[in-house]
Short mmCIF file of C-alpha atoms in Angstrom, two decimals:
data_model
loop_
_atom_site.label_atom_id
_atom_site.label_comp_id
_atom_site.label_asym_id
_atom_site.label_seq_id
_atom_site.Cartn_x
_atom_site.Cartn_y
_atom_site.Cartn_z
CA UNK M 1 26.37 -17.69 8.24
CA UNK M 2 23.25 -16.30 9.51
CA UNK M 3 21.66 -13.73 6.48
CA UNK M 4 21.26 -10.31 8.13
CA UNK M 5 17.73 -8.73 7.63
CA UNK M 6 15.95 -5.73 9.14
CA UNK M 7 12.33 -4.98 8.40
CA UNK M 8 11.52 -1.86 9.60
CA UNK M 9 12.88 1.56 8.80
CA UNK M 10 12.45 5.35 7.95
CA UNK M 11 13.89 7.62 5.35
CA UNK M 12 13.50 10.85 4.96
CA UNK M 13 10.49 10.19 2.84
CA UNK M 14 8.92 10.41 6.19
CA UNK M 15 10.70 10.72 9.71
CA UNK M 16 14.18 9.55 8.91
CA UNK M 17 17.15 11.51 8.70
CA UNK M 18 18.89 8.99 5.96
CA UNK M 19 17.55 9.72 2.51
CA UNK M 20 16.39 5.95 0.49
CA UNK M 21 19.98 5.88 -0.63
CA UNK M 22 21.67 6.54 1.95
CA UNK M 23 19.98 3.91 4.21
CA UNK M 24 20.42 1.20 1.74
CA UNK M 25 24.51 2.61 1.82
CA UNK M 26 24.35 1.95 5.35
CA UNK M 27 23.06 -1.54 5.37
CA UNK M 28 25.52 -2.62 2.43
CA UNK M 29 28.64 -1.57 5.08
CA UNK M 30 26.66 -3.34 7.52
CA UNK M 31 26.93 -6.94 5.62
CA UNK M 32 22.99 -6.42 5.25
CA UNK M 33 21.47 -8.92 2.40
CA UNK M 34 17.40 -8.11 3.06
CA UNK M 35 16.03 -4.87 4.29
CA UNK M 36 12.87 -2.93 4.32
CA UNK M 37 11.57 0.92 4.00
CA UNK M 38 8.78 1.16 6.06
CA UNK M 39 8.27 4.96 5.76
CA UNK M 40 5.31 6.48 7.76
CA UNK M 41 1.94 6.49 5.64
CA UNK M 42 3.51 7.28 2.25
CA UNK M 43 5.78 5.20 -0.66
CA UNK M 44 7.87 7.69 -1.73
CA UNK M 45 11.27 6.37 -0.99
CA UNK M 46 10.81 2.54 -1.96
CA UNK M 47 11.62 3.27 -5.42
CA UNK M 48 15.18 5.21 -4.84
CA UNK M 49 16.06 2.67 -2.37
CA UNK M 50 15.13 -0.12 -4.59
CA UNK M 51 17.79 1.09 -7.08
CA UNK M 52 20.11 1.60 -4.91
CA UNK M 53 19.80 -1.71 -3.73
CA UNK M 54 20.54 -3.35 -6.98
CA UNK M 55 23.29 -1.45 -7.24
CA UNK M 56 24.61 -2.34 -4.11
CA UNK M 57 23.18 -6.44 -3.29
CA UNK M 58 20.89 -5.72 -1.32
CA UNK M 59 17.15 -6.74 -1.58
CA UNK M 60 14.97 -3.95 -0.76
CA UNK M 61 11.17 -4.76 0.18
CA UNK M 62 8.17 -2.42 -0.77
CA UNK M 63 6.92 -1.23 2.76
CA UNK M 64 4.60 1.07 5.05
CA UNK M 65 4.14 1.93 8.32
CA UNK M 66 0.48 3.46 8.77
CA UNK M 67 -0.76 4.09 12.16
CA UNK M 68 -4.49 3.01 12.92
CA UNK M 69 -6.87 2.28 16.16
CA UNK M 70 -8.50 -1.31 16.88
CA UNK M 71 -11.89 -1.05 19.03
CA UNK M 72 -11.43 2.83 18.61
CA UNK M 73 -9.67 2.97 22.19
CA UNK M 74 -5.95 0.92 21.33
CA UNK M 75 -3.26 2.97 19.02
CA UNK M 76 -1.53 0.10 16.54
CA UNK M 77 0.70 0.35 14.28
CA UNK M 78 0.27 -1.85 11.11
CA UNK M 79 3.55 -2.39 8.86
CA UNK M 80 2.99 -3.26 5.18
CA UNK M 81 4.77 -5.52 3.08
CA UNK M 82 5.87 -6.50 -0.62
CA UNK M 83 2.91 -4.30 -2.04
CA UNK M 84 2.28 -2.84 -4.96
CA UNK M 85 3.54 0.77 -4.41
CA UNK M 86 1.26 1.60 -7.46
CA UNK M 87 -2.03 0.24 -6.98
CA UNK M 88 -4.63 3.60 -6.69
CA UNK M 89 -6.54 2.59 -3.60
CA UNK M 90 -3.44 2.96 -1.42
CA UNK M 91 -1.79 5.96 -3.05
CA UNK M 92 -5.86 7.62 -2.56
CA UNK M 93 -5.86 6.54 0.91
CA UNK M 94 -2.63 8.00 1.51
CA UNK M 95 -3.01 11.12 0.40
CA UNK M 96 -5.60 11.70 2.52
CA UNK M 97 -3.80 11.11 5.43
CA UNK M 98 -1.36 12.89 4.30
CA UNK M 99 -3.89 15.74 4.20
CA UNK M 100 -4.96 15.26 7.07
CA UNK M 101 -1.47 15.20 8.97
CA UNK M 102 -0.83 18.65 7.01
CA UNK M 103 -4.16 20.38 9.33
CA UNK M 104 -2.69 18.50 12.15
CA UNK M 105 0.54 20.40 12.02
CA UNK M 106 -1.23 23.83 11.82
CA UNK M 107 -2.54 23.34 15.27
CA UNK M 108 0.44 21.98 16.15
CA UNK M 109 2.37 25.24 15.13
CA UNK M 110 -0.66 27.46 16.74
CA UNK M 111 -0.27 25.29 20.16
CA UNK M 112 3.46 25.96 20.16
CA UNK M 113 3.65 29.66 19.35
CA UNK M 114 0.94 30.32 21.75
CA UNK M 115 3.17 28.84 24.19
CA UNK M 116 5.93 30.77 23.31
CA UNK M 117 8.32 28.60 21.41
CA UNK M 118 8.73 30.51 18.21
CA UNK M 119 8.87 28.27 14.83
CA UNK M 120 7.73 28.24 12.00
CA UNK M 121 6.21 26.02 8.70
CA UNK M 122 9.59 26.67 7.28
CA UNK M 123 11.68 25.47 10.65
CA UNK M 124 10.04 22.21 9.75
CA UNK M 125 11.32 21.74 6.08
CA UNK M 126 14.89 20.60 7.07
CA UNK M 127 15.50 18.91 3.23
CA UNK M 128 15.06 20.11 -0.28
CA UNK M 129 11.76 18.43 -1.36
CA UNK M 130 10.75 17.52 1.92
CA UNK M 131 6.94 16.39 1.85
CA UNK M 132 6.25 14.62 5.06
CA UNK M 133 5.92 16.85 8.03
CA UNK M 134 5.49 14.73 11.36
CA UNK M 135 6.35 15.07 14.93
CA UNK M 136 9.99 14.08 14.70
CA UNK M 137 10.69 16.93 12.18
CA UNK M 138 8.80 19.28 15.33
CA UNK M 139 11.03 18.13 17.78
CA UNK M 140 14.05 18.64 15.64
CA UNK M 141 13.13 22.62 14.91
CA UNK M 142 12.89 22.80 18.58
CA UNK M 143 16.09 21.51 19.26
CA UNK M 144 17.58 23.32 16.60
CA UNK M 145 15.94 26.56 17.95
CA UNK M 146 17.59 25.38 21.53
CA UNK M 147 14.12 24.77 23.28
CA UNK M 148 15.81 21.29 24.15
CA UNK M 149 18.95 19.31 23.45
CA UNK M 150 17.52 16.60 21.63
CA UNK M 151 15.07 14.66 19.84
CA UNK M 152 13.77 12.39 22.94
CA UNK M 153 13.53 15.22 25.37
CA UNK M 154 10.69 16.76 23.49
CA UNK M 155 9.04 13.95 22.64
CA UNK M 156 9.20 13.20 26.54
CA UNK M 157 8.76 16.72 27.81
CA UNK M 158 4.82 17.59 29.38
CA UNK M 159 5.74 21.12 28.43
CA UNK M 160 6.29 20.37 24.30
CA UNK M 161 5.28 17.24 22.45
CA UNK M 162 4.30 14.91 25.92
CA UNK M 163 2.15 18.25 26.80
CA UNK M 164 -2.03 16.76 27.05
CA UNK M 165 -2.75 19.06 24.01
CA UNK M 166 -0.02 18.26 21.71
CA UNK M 167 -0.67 14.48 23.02
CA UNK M 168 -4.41 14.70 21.63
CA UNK M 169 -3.50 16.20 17.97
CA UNK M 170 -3.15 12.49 16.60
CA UNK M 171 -2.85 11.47 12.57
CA UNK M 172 -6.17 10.43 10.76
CA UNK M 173 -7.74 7.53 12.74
CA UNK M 174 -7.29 4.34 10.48
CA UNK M 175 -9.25 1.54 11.42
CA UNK M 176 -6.69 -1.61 11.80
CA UNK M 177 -8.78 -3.45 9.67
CA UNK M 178 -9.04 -1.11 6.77
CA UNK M 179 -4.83 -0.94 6.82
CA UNK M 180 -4.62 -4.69 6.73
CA UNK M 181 -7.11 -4.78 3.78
CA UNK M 182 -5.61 -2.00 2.32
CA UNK M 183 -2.40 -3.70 1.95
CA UNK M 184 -3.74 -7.00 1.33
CA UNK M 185 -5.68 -5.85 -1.56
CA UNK M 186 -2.70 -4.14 -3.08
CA UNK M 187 -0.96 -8.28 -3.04
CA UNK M 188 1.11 -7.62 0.37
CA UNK M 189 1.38 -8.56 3.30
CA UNK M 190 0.79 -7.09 6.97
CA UNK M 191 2.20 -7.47 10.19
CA UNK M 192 1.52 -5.82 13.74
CA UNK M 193 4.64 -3.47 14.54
CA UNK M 194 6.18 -3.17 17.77
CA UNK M 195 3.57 -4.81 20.17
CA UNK M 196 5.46 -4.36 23.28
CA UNK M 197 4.67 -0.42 22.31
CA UNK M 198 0.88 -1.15 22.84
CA UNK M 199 -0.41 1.30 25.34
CA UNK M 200 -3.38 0.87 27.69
CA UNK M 201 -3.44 -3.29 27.94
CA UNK M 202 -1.89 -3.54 31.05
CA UNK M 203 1.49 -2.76 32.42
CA UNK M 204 4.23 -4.08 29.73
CA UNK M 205 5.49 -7.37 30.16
CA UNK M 206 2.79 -8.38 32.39
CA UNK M 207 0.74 -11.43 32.48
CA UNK M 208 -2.40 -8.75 31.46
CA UNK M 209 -0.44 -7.17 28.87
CA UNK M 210 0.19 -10.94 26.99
CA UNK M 211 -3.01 -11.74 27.51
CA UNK M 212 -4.57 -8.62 26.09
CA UNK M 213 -1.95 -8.41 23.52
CA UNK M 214 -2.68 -11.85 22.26
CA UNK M 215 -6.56 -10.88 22.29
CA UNK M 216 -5.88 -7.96 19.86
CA UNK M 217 -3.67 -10.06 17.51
CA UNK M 218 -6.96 -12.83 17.08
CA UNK M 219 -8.73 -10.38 16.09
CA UNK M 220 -6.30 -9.03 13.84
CA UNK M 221 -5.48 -12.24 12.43
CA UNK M 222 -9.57 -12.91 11.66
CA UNK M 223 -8.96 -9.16 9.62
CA UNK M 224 -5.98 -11.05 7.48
CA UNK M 225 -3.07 -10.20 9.66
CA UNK M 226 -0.01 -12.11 8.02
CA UNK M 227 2.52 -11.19 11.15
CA UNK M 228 4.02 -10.34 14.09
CA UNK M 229 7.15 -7.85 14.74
CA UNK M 230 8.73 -9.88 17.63
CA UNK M 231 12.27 -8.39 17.84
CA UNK M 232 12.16 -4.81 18.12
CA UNK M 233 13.94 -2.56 20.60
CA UNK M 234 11.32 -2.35 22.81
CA UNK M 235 11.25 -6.09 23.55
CA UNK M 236 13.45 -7.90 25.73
CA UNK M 237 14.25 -11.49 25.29
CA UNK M 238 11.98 -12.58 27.83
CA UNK M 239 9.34 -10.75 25.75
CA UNK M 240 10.44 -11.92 22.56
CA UNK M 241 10.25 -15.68 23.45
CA UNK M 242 6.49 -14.75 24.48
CA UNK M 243 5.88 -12.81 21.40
CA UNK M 244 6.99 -15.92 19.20
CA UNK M 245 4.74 -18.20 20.78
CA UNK M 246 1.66 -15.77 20.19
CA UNK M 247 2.95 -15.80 16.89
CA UNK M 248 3.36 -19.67 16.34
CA UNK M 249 -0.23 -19.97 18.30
CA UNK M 250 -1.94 -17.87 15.03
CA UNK M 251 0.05 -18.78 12.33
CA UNK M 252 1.90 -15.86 11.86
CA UNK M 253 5.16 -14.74 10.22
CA UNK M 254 8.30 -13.61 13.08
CA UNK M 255 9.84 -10.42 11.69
CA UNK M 256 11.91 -8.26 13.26
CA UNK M 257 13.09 -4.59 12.57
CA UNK M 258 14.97 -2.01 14.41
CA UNK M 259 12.92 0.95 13.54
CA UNK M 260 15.88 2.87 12.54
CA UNK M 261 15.16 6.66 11.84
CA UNK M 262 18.66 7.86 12.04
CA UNK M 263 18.52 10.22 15.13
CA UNK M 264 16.07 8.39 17.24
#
């Protein structure tokens, strides 16, 4: 029998609507033996869902999403993994993107109440002890406030968080590199999330796109990258067997990960 793993997922230690627990709960029903939390920029829930997976049989791996730019022009995201979730360099360097996200969100808030759409900070906090604030908790105040009638449509909407100016009010700008070391220097591992989400190589799925794609994972590789996330929900087969092959070509590890957030 084929061991069920999934390497990528959110809690609501960042954009998930499943606390640590609760996700692990779901994977145990599920028959799941390995999974990941891959929160957004932040640790918080690995230790919760660590106990709960020893509770429950299922191995629970120390991860990270953190979003970064390569040749300050292409917008990757860089998953971390079996880290230590202690080591000082990465808890500094999170906390000040963390910081950073936090004045993010204030212009956020000022875009969308000058455009009429009336929330607030506290629409935002939809959790006791909520600390991350990112879009996903925007779009659900708006849909909660009946601006739209879910999550997707205001991520895709040009009037709310598609709009040019909410578009341009990013997260600190990591350098790929720096993640990678980052994460390497705390004794993990790191692997390129979702490539078929890479935007600006050419149109997906093309013969450009590979051949860009493939491009930005050398270089990656030369900066220590240990993988490549080639099932994800935004590949197709066809782009999965193409996605392996990059990965066999450079020597990297084949993960896959459904980037579960719970309402998304």
């Amino acid at each position: 029998m084929k061991e069920k793993i999934d390497m990528h997922n959110h809690t609501t230690a960042s954009d998930g609507t499943f606390t640590p627990t609760e996700l692990v709960e779901k994977y145990a029903r599920e028959g799941y033996s390995v999974i990941a939390v891959t929160d957004h920029d932040g640790m918080d829930g690995v230790m919760e869902a660590q106990e709960a997976g020893k509770r429950l049989g299922v191995k629970v791996i120390a991860g990270i999403e953190i979003g970064t730019v390569i040749r300050d022009r292409y917008e990757l995201h860089i998953l971390g993994y079996d880290f230590d979730i202690h080591d000082p360099q990465m808890i500094r360097e999170m906390e000040s993107i963390r910081a950073y996200r936090e004045k993010r969100n204030q212009k956020l808030l000022k875009f969308f109440r000058e455009n009429g759409y009336s929330i607030t900070g506290k629409d935002l906090i939809q959790r006791e002890g909520q600390h991350y604030i990112g879009k996903p908790n925007f779009a659900r105040a708006l849909v909660k406030k009946g601006y739209a009638e879910s999550v997707s449509e205001v991520f895709r909407s040009p009037k709310l968080l598609a709009s040019e100016t909410a578009s341009k009010l990013k997260q600190k700008k990591v350098v790929s590199r720096d993640a990678i070391r980052w994460i390497r220097e705390a004794g993990g591992w790191a692997v390129l999330a979702h490539p078929m989400k890479v935007r600006g190589i050419g149109e997906k799925s093309s013969e450009e796109f590979f051949r860009n794609l493939e491009s930005i994972v050398s270089e990656l590789k030369a900066d220590g990258l240990s993988g490549l996330e080639c099932r994800h929900p935004s590949a197709s087969e066809e782009d999965v067997i193409r996605l392996e092959e990059i990965a066999d070509r450079y020597g990297l590890r084949k993960t896959r990960g459904s980037d579960f957030h719970g309402d998304r």
